[in-house]
mmCIF file of C-alpha atoms in Angstrom:
data_model
loop_
_atom_site.group_PDB
_atom_site.id
_atom_site.type_symbol
_atom_site.label_atom_id
_atom_site.label_comp_id
_atom_site.label_asym_id
_atom_site.label_seq_id
_atom_site.Cartn_x
_atom_site.Cartn_y
_atom_site.Cartn_z
ATOM 1 C CA MET A 25 -52.985 9.474 21.761
ATOM 2 C CA SER A 26 -56.323 11.326 22.282
ATOM 3 C CA GLY A 27 -55.987 15.045 23.557
ATOM 4 C CA THR A 28 -58.849 17.062 24.982
ATOM 5 C CA GLY A 29 -61.745 17.483 22.950
ATOM 6 C CA GLY A 30 -60.946 14.317 20.871
ATOM 7 C CA GLU A 31 -58.355 15.856 18.995
ATOM 8 C CA MET A 32 -55.152 13.487 18.321
ATOM 9 C CA GLU A 33 -51.977 14.550 19.824
ATOM 10 C CA THR A 34 -48.947 14.241 17.846
ATOM 11 C CA ARG A 35 -45.387 14.316 18.881
ATOM 12 C CA SER A 36 -42.288 14.679 16.614
ATOM 13 C CA PRO A 37 -39.913 11.478 16.666
ATOM 14 C CA TYR A 38 -37.418 14.171 16.307
ATOM 15 C CA ALA A 39 -35.576 15.957 19.095
ATOM 16 C CA SER A 40 -36.016 19.482 19.256
ATOM 17 C CA GLY A 41 -33.806 22.194 20.977
ATOM 18 C CA PRO A 42 -30.291 22.071 22.054
ATOM 19 C CA PHE A 43 -28.942 18.720 23.868
ATOM 20 C CA ASP A 44 -26.098 18.679 26.304
ATOM 21 C CA PRO A 45 -23.987 15.360 25.658
ATOM 22 C CA ALA A 46 -22.911 15.544 29.294
ATOM 23 C CA GLU A 47 -26.582 14.356 30.116
ATOM 24 C CA ASP A 48 -25.932 11.155 28.406
ATOM 25 C CA GLY A 49 -22.486 10.794 30.150
ATOM 26 C CA ALA A 50 -20.394 12.199 27.758
ATOM 27 C CA GLU A 51 -17.023 13.439 28.881
ATOM 28 C CA MET A 52 -16.963 17.275 28.412
ATOM 29 C CA GLU A 53 -13.404 18.612 30.204
ATOM 30 C CA PHE A 54 -10.419 17.973 29.318
ATOM 31 C CA ASP A 55 -7.885 20.010 31.423
ATOM 32 C CA GLY A 56 -4.792 17.992 31.730
ATOM 33 C CA ARG A 57 -6.793 14.850 30.295
ATOM 34 C CA MET A 58 -6.103 12.882 27.129
ATOM 35 C CA SER A 59 -8.726 14.284 24.607
ATOM 36 C CA TYR A 60 -9.197 12.721 20.864
ATOM 37 C CA GLY A 61 -7.024 15.587 19.443
ATOM 38 C CA ASP A 62 -4.243 14.713 21.971
ATOM 39 C CA TYR A 63 -4.344 10.809 21.299
ATOM 40 C CA LEU A 64 -4.176 11.306 17.359
ATOM 41 C CA ASN A 65 -1.812 14.356 17.416
ATOM 42 C CA LEU A 66 -4.122 16.114 15.508
ATOM 43 C CA ASN A 67 -2.144 19.456 15.611
ATOM 44 C CA ARG A 68 0.971 18.262 14.087
ATOM 45 C CA ILE A 69 -1.310 16.745 11.408
ATOM 46 C CA LEU A 70 -3.559 19.341 11.081
ATOM 47 C CA THR A 71 -0.749 22.102 10.746
ATOM 48 C CA ALA A 72 1.399 19.824 8.022
ATOM 49 C CA GLN A 73 -0.432 21.520 5.263
ATOM 50 C CA ASN A 74 1.482 24.284 3.878
ATOM 51 C CA PRO A 75 0.793 25.227 0.175
ATOM 52 C CA LEU A 76 3.184 27.347 -1.677
ATOM 53 C CA SER A 77 1.129 28.822 -4.068
ATOM 54 C CA GLU A 78 -2.434 30.597 -4.135
ATOM 55 C CA ALA A 79 -3.782 27.972 -6.142
ATOM 56 C CA HIS A 80 -7.091 26.494 -4.602
ATOM 57 C CA ASP A 81 -5.764 23.086 -5.779
ATOM 58 C CA GLU A 82 -2.901 22.631 -4.059
ATOM 59 C CA MET A 83 -4.400 21.967 -0.786
ATOM 60 C CA LEU A 84 -6.111 18.697 -2.497
ATOM 61 C CA PHE A 85 -2.621 17.800 -3.816
ATOM 62 C CA ILE A 86 -0.466 17.933 -0.443
ATOM 63 C CA ILE A 87 -3.856 16.169 1.307
ATOM 64 C CA GLN A 88 -3.852 13.379 -1.335
ATOM 65 C CA HIS A 89 -0.139 12.460 -1.172
ATOM 66 C CA GLN A 90 0.018 13.187 2.395
ATOM 67 C CA THR A 91 -2.964 10.455 3.590
ATOM 68 C CA SER A 92 -1.159 8.284 0.615
ATOM 69 C CA GLU A 93 1.852 8.297 2.886
ATOM 70 C CA LEU A 94 0.039 7.582 5.894
ATOM 71 C CA TRP A 95 -1.553 4.239 4.439
ATOM 72 C CA MET A 96 1.559 3.602 3.057
ATOM 73 C CA LYS A 97 2.952 3.362 6.418
ATOM 74 C CA LEU A 98 0.061 0.932 7.663
ATOM 75 C CA ALA A 99 1.283 -1.259 4.825
ATOM 76 C CA ILE A 100 4.594 -1.580 5.472
ATOM 77 C CA HIS A 101 3.806 -2.320 9.210
ATOM 78 C CA GLU A 102 1.490 -4.785 8.104
ATOM 79 C CA LEU A 103 3.716 -6.478 5.422
ATOM 80 C CA ALA A 104 6.650 -6.646 7.892
ATOM 81 C CA ALA A 105 4.390 -8.192 10.287
ATOM 82 C CA ALA A 106 3.130 -10.855 7.928
ATOM 83 C CA LYS A 107 6.747 -11.598 6.629
ATOM 84 C CA GLY A 108 7.833 -12.441 10.009
ATOM 85 C CA ARG A 109 4.384 -14.813 10.816
ATOM 86 C CA ILE A 110 5.320 -16.729 7.701
ATOM 87 C CA ALA A 111 8.868 -16.940 8.727
ATOM 88 C CA ALA A 112 8.026 -18.584 11.979
ATOM 89 C CA ASP A 113 5.169 -20.825 10.449
ATOM 90 C CA ASP A 114 2.209 -18.887 11.976
ATOM 91 C CA LEU A 115 0.054 -17.950 8.964
ATOM 92 C CA GLN A 116 -3.260 -17.201 10.237
ATOM 93 C CA PRO A 117 -2.182 -13.920 11.509
ATOM 94 C CA ALA A 118 -0.363 -13.333 8.269
ATOM 95 C CA PHE A 119 -3.414 -14.095 6.141
ATOM 96 C CA LYS A 120 -5.184 -11.462 8.313
ATOM 97 C CA MET A 121 -2.566 -9.120 8.030
ATOM 98 C CA LEU A 122 -2.369 -9.600 4.007
ATOM 99 C CA THR A 123 -5.887 -9.043 3.595
ATOM 100 C CA ARG A 124 -5.456 -6.005 5.258
ATOM 101 C CA VAL A 125 -2.704 -4.927 3.292
ATOM 102 C CA SER A 126 -5.000 -5.602 0.108
ATOM 103 C CA ARG A 127 -7.594 -3.490 1.336
ATOM 104 C CA ILE A 128 -5.275 -0.642 1.981
ATOM 105 C CA PHE A 129 -4.257 -0.551 -1.663
ATOM 106 C CA GLU A 130 -8.149 -0.796 -2.513
ATOM 107 C CA GLN A 131 -8.405 2.515 -0.509
ATOM 108 C CA LEU A 132 -5.389 4.055 -2.017
ATOM 109 C CA THR A 133 -6.427 3.205 -5.543
ATOM 110 C CA GLY A 134 -10.012 4.977 -4.513
ATOM 111 C CA ALA A 135 -7.825 8.208 -3.541
ATOM 112 C CA TRP A 136 -7.168 8.653 -7.137
ATOM 113 C CA GLN A 137 -10.821 9.782 -7.800
ATOM 114 C CA VAL A 138 -10.680 12.446 -5.904
ATOM 115 C CA LEU A 139 -7.234 13.524 -7.423
ATOM 116 C CA ARG A 140 -8.840 13.333 -10.878
ATOM 117 C CA THR A 141 -11.055 16.264 -10.126
ATOM 118 C CA MET A 142 -8.288 18.659 -10.520
ATOM 119 C CA THR A 143 -7.719 19.654 -14.025
ATOM 120 C CA PRO A 144 -4.642 20.391 -16.144
ATOM 121 C CA SER A 145 -5.076 24.033 -15.619
ATOM 122 C CA GLU A 146 -5.581 24.302 -12.202
ATOM 123 C CA TYR A 147 -2.670 21.931 -11.837
ATOM 124 C CA THR A 148 -0.481 24.131 -13.896
ATOM 125 C CA LEU A 149 -1.122 27.094 -11.210
ATOM 126 C CA PHE A 150 1.528 25.429 -8.734
ATOM 127 C CA ARG A 151 3.059 22.874 -10.642
ATOM 128 C CA GLY A 152 6.215 25.303 -10.463
ATOM 129 C CA ASP A 153 6.443 25.399 -7.050
ATOM 130 C CA LEU A 154 7.180 21.551 -6.200
ATOM 131 C CA GLY A 155 10.487 22.379 -7.611
ATOM 132 C CA GLN A 156 11.984 18.625 -8.131
ATOM 133 C CA SER A 157 9.881 17.141 -5.569
ATOM 134 C CA SER A 158 7.913 13.795 -7.110
ATOM 135 C CA GLY A 159 6.050 10.665 -5.552
ATOM 136 C CA PHE A 160 8.864 9.071 -7.401
ATOM 137 C CA GLN A 161 11.077 9.973 -4.400
ATOM 138 C CA SER A 162 8.505 8.232 -1.641
ATOM 139 C CA HIS A 163 10.803 6.114 0.278
ATOM 140 C CA GLN A 164 7.780 4.472 2.005
ATOM 141 C CA TYR A 165 6.515 3.360 -1.564
ATOM 142 C CA ARG A 166 10.078 2.091 -2.197
ATOM 143 C CA ALA A 167 9.933 0.124 1.023
ATOM 144 C CA ILE A 168 7.107 -1.910 0.037
ATOM 145 C CA GLU A 169 8.484 -2.783 -3.151
ATOM 146 C CA PHE A 170 11.678 -4.082 -1.359
ATOM 147 C CA LEU A 171 9.329 -5.609 0.918
ATOM 148 C CA ALA A 172 7.528 -7.421 -1.984
ATOM 149 C CA GLY A 173 10.863 -8.552 -3.504
ATOM 150 C CA ASN A 174 11.206 -5.671 -6.195
ATOM 151 C CA LYS A 175 14.679 -4.492 -4.944
ATOM 152 C CA ASN A 176 16.607 -2.100 -7.348
ATOM 153 C CA ALA A 177 19.651 -0.809 -5.473
ATOM 154 C CA ALA A 178 19.660 2.295 -7.615
ATOM 155 C CA MET A 179 16.510 3.395 -6.316
ATOM 156 C CA MET A 180 17.938 4.322 -2.703
ATOM 157 C CA ARG A 181 19.982 7.053 -4.406
ATOM 158 C CA PRO A 182 16.746 9.787 -4.079
ATOM 159 C CA HIS A 183 17.223 9.155 -0.464
ATOM 160 C CA ALA A 184 21.440 9.342 0.025
ATOM 161 C CA HIS A 185 20.736 12.937 1.834
ATOM 162 C CA VAL A 186 18.749 11.485 4.403
ATOM 163 C CA PRO A 187 21.254 8.858 6.180
ATOM 164 C CA ARG A 188 18.434 7.323 8.613
ATOM 165 C CA VAL A 189 16.172 6.765 5.822
ATOM 166 C CA HIS A 190 18.754 5.264 3.511
ATOM 167 C CA HIS A 191 20.318 3.123 6.153
ATOM 168 C CA TRP A 192 16.298 1.727 6.883
ATOM 169 C CA LEU A 193 15.848 1.163 3.195
ATOM 170 C CA ASP A 194 19.183 -0.508 2.819
ATOM 171 C CA GLN A 195 18.156 -2.854 5.894
ATOM 172 C CA ILE A 196 14.987 -3.617 4.110
ATOM 173 C CA ARG A 197 16.708 -4.301 1.017
ATOM 174 C CA ARG A 198 18.979 -6.872 2.408
ATOM 175 C CA ASP A 199 16.665 -8.986 4.302
ATOM 176 C CA THR A 200 14.201 -11.476 3.053
ATOM 177 C CA SER A 201 11.097 -10.078 1.224
ATOM 178 C CA ILE A 202 7.721 -11.543 2.025
ATOM 179 C CA TYR A 203 7.892 -13.625 -1.051
ATOM 180 C CA ASP A 204 11.463 -14.905 0.354
ATOM 181 C CA GLU A 205 9.578 -16.226 3.593
ATOM 182 C CA ALA A 206 6.802 -17.658 1.400
ATOM 183 C CA ILE A 207 9.355 -20.009 -0.751
ATOM 184 C CA ARG A 208 11.297 -21.031 2.209
ATOM 185 C CA LEU A 209 8.042 -22.194 3.439
ATOM 186 C CA LEU A 210 7.429 -24.274 0.378
ATOM 187 C CA ALA A 211 10.844 -25.929 1.111
ATOM 188 C CA ARG A 212 9.824 -26.594 5.046
ATOM 189 C CA SER A 213 6.688 -28.092 3.964
ATOM 190 C CA GLY A 214 8.296 -30.512 1.997
ATOM 191 C CA LEU A 215 8.211 -29.220 -1.816
ATOM 192 C CA PRO A 216 11.530 -29.510 -3.593
ATOM 193 C CA ILE A 217 13.080 -26.148 -3.929
ATOM 194 C CA ASP A 218 16.495 -25.551 -5.543
ATOM 195 C CA GLU A 219 19.128 -25.171 -2.831
ATOM 196 C CA ALA A 220 21.038 -22.555 -4.820
ATOM 197 C CA HIS A 221 17.646 -20.639 -5.144
ATOM 198 C CA LEU A 222 17.324 -20.574 -1.536
ATOM 199 C CA ALA A 223 20.985 -19.669 -0.995
ATOM 200 C CA ARG A 224 20.402 -16.386 -3.587
ATOM 201 C CA ASP A 225 21.353 -13.150 -2.631
ATOM 202 C CA ILE A 226 18.438 -11.777 -1.373
ATOM 203 C CA SER A 227 19.202 -8.380 -1.736
ATOM 204 C CA GLN A 228 19.097 -8.589 -5.413
ATOM 205 C CA PRO A 229 15.654 -8.264 -7.375
ATOM 206 C CA TYR A 230 13.961 -11.590 -7.273
ATOM 207 C CA GLU A 231 14.108 -13.360 -10.345
ATOM 208 C CA ARG A 232 11.648 -16.533 -11.179
ATOM 209 C CA ASN A 233 12.665 -20.200 -10.807
ATOM 210 C CA ASP A 234 11.452 -23.352 -12.342
ATOM 211 C CA SER A 235 11.530 -25.364 -8.924
ATOM 212 C CA VAL A 236 8.999 -22.668 -7.214
ATOM 213 C CA ALA A 237 7.063 -22.885 -10.438
ATOM 214 C CA ARG A 238 6.756 -26.542 -9.905
ATOM 215 C CA ALA A 239 6.210 -26.386 -6.319
ATOM 216 C CA TRP A 240 3.419 -23.772 -6.379
ATOM 217 C CA LEU A 241 2.041 -25.953 -9.440
ATOM 218 C CA GLU A 242 1.757 -28.694 -7.233
ATOM 219 C CA VAL A 243 -0.039 -26.652 -4.278
ATOM 220 C CA TYR A 244 -2.792 -25.238 -6.988
ATOM 221 C CA ARG A 245 -3.176 -29.007 -8.227
ATOM 222 C CA ASP A 246 -4.143 -30.555 -4.864
ATOM 223 C CA PRO A 247 -5.418 -27.536 -2.853
ATOM 224 C CA HIS A 248 -6.669 -29.742 -0.143
ATOM 225 C CA ARG A 249 -3.172 -31.336 0.744
ATOM 226 C CA HIS A 250 -1.569 -28.112 1.132
ATOM 227 C CA TRP A 251 -4.578 -25.648 2.068
ATOM 228 C CA PRO A 252 -2.133 -23.371 4.146
ATOM 229 C CA LEU A 253 -0.137 -23.158 1.378
ATOM 230 C CA TYR A 254 -2.807 -22.608 -1.145
ATOM 231 C CA ASP A 255 -4.430 -19.860 1.086
ATOM 232 C CA LEU A 256 -1.096 -17.927 1.412
ATOM 233 C CA ALA A 257 -0.411 -18.022 -2.434
ATOM 234 C CA GLU A 258 -3.721 -16.537 -2.772
ATOM 235 C CA LYS A 259 -3.254 -13.703 -0.555
ATOM 236 C CA LEU A 260 -0.254 -12.846 -2.105
ATOM 237 C CA VAL A 261 -1.699 -12.839 -5.522
ATOM 238 C CA ASP A 262 -4.453 -10.824 -3.894
ATOM 239 C CA PHE A 263 -2.126 -8.336 -2.938
ATOM 240 C CA GLU A 264 -0.197 -7.779 -6.131
ATOM 241 C CA ASP A 265 -3.487 -7.697 -7.579
ATOM 242 C CA TYR A 266 -4.506 -4.888 -5.637
ATOM 243 C CA PHE A 267 -1.040 -3.185 -5.977
ATOM 244 C CA ARG A 268 -1.212 -3.253 -10.154
ATOM 245 C CA ARG A 269 -4.623 -1.586 -9.647
ATOM 246 C CA TRP A 270 -3.006 1.144 -7.736
ATOM 247 C CA ARG A 271 -0.187 1.887 -9.895
ATOM 248 C CA PHE A 272 -2.514 1.644 -12.743
ATOM 249 C CA ASN A 273 -4.567 4.389 -11.627
ATOM 250 C CA HIS A 274 -1.763 5.971 -10.848
ATOM 251 C CA VAL A 275 -0.691 6.293 -14.480
ATOM 252 C CA THR A 276 -3.812 7.336 -15.835
ATOM 253 C CA THR A 277 -4.354 10.239 -13.068
ATOM 254 C CA VAL A 278 -0.936 11.296 -14.346
ATOM 255 C CA GLU A 279 -1.800 11.293 -18.198
ATOM 256 C CA ARG A 280 -4.990 12.762 -17.410
ATOM 257 C CA ILE A 281 -3.648 15.829 -15.846
ATOM 258 C CA ILE A 282 -0.178 16.483 -17.384
ATOM 259 C CA GLY A 283 -0.159 14.224 -20.693
ATOM 260 C CA PHE A 284 3.252 12.998 -21.642
ATOM 261 C CA LYS A 285 5.150 16.008 -20.011
ATOM 262 C CA ARG A 286 8.193 15.435 -18.129
ATOM 263 C CA GLY A 287 7.820 14.564 -14.274
ATOM 264 C CA THR A 288 8.885 16.974 -11.833
ATOM 265 C CA GLY A 289 11.469 14.460 -10.562
ATOM 266 C CA GLY A 290 12.979 14.263 -13.926
ATOM 267 C CA THR A 291 11.493 10.751 -14.978
ATOM 268 C CA SER A 292 9.658 10.786 -18.547
ATOM 269 C CA GLY A 293 6.400 10.739 -16.673
ATOM 270 C CA VAL A 294 3.807 8.689 -17.894
ATOM 271 C CA MET A 295 5.985 6.419 -20.061
ATOM 272 C CA TYR A 296 8.407 5.874 -16.791
ATOM 273 C CA LEU A 297 4.956 4.678 -14.988
ATOM 274 C CA ARG A 298 3.836 2.296 -17.670
ATOM 275 C CA ARG A 299 7.268 1.024 -17.680
ATOM 276 C CA MET A 300 6.646 0.236 -13.729
ATOM 277 C CA LEU A 301 3.321 -1.745 -14.886
ATOM 278 C CA GLU A 302 5.381 -4.374 -16.194
ATOM 279 C CA VAL A 303 7.112 -5.330 -12.938
ATOM 280 C CA VAL A 304 5.548 -8.665 -11.542
ATOM 281 C CA LEU A 305 6.265 -9.194 -7.901
ATOM 282 C CA PHE A 306 5.726 -12.942 -7.705
ATOM 283 C CA PRO A 307 5.868 -14.181 -11.278
ATOM 284 C CA GLU A 308 5.474 -18.233 -10.507
ATOM 285 C CA LEU A 309 2.140 -17.605 -9.197
ATOM 286 C CA TRP A 310 0.620 -15.841 -12.064
ATOM 287 C CA GLU A 311 2.282 -18.046 -14.639
ATOM 288 C CA ILE A 312 1.412 -21.155 -13.215
ATOM 289 C CA ARG A 313 -2.291 -20.263 -14.256
ATOM 290 C CA ALA A 314 -1.779 -21.016 -17.622
ATOM 291 C CA ASP A 315 -0.277 -24.559 -16.376
ATOM 292 C CA MET A 316 -3.345 -25.853 -14.510
#
């Protein structure tokens, strides 16, 4: 617009000076009212980081593992709910939940990139303060494995000193896994599954079965006829795909930081983690790809 004397008057598109959010309707007083920090219990969360050394990078190490445990808590919440939906033949919500679990593990995989900024010399400054603590002892990770069908009773022993946690894990181990429920759904849908396999001891680690492989192969050969089962199968494969990527990145991160030293929890470290990479959660869903 023109100013006096024919000069052009310009106005900055950027706001200048302080702005009071109350003028925009923002709530500013929280005496006796719920605030953001109250709802999220931030006081407890943000005071839970207590480094045992003076090492700068110990804070990174603690927050990396605490946030991973929070994401795993959500993964357990979603997997348990998806399992219940599959058991009730209510597949659409289960698909959404399984997709969310895959995205959770994508998030967890990306988090290793932050931990990798810590060098071996920096980790050495506080590693001794960890004592015998190790991610190997994560009861939530164990719960995720049990929910997916990788049930090893020996892995419960590190939790025997916390009866509440031990009992919770044992309940999950003795209940159906999400893959057990998928196989039962195959049978309810009219696909022939061996009765002995359906009646197996579900507290034991899952072992592949010919009738299950044949059933999934039929689903994949005629996806339009079996679309809900086909969609479920791909959601399970997607979950295991992201779960494998997370475990692989765990191995490479550990190798990058400590090499082939033994783990603080007593395992062989990288060699132990590499062995865990060989575990397949849903074997028939992977092997049928060669039979198509």
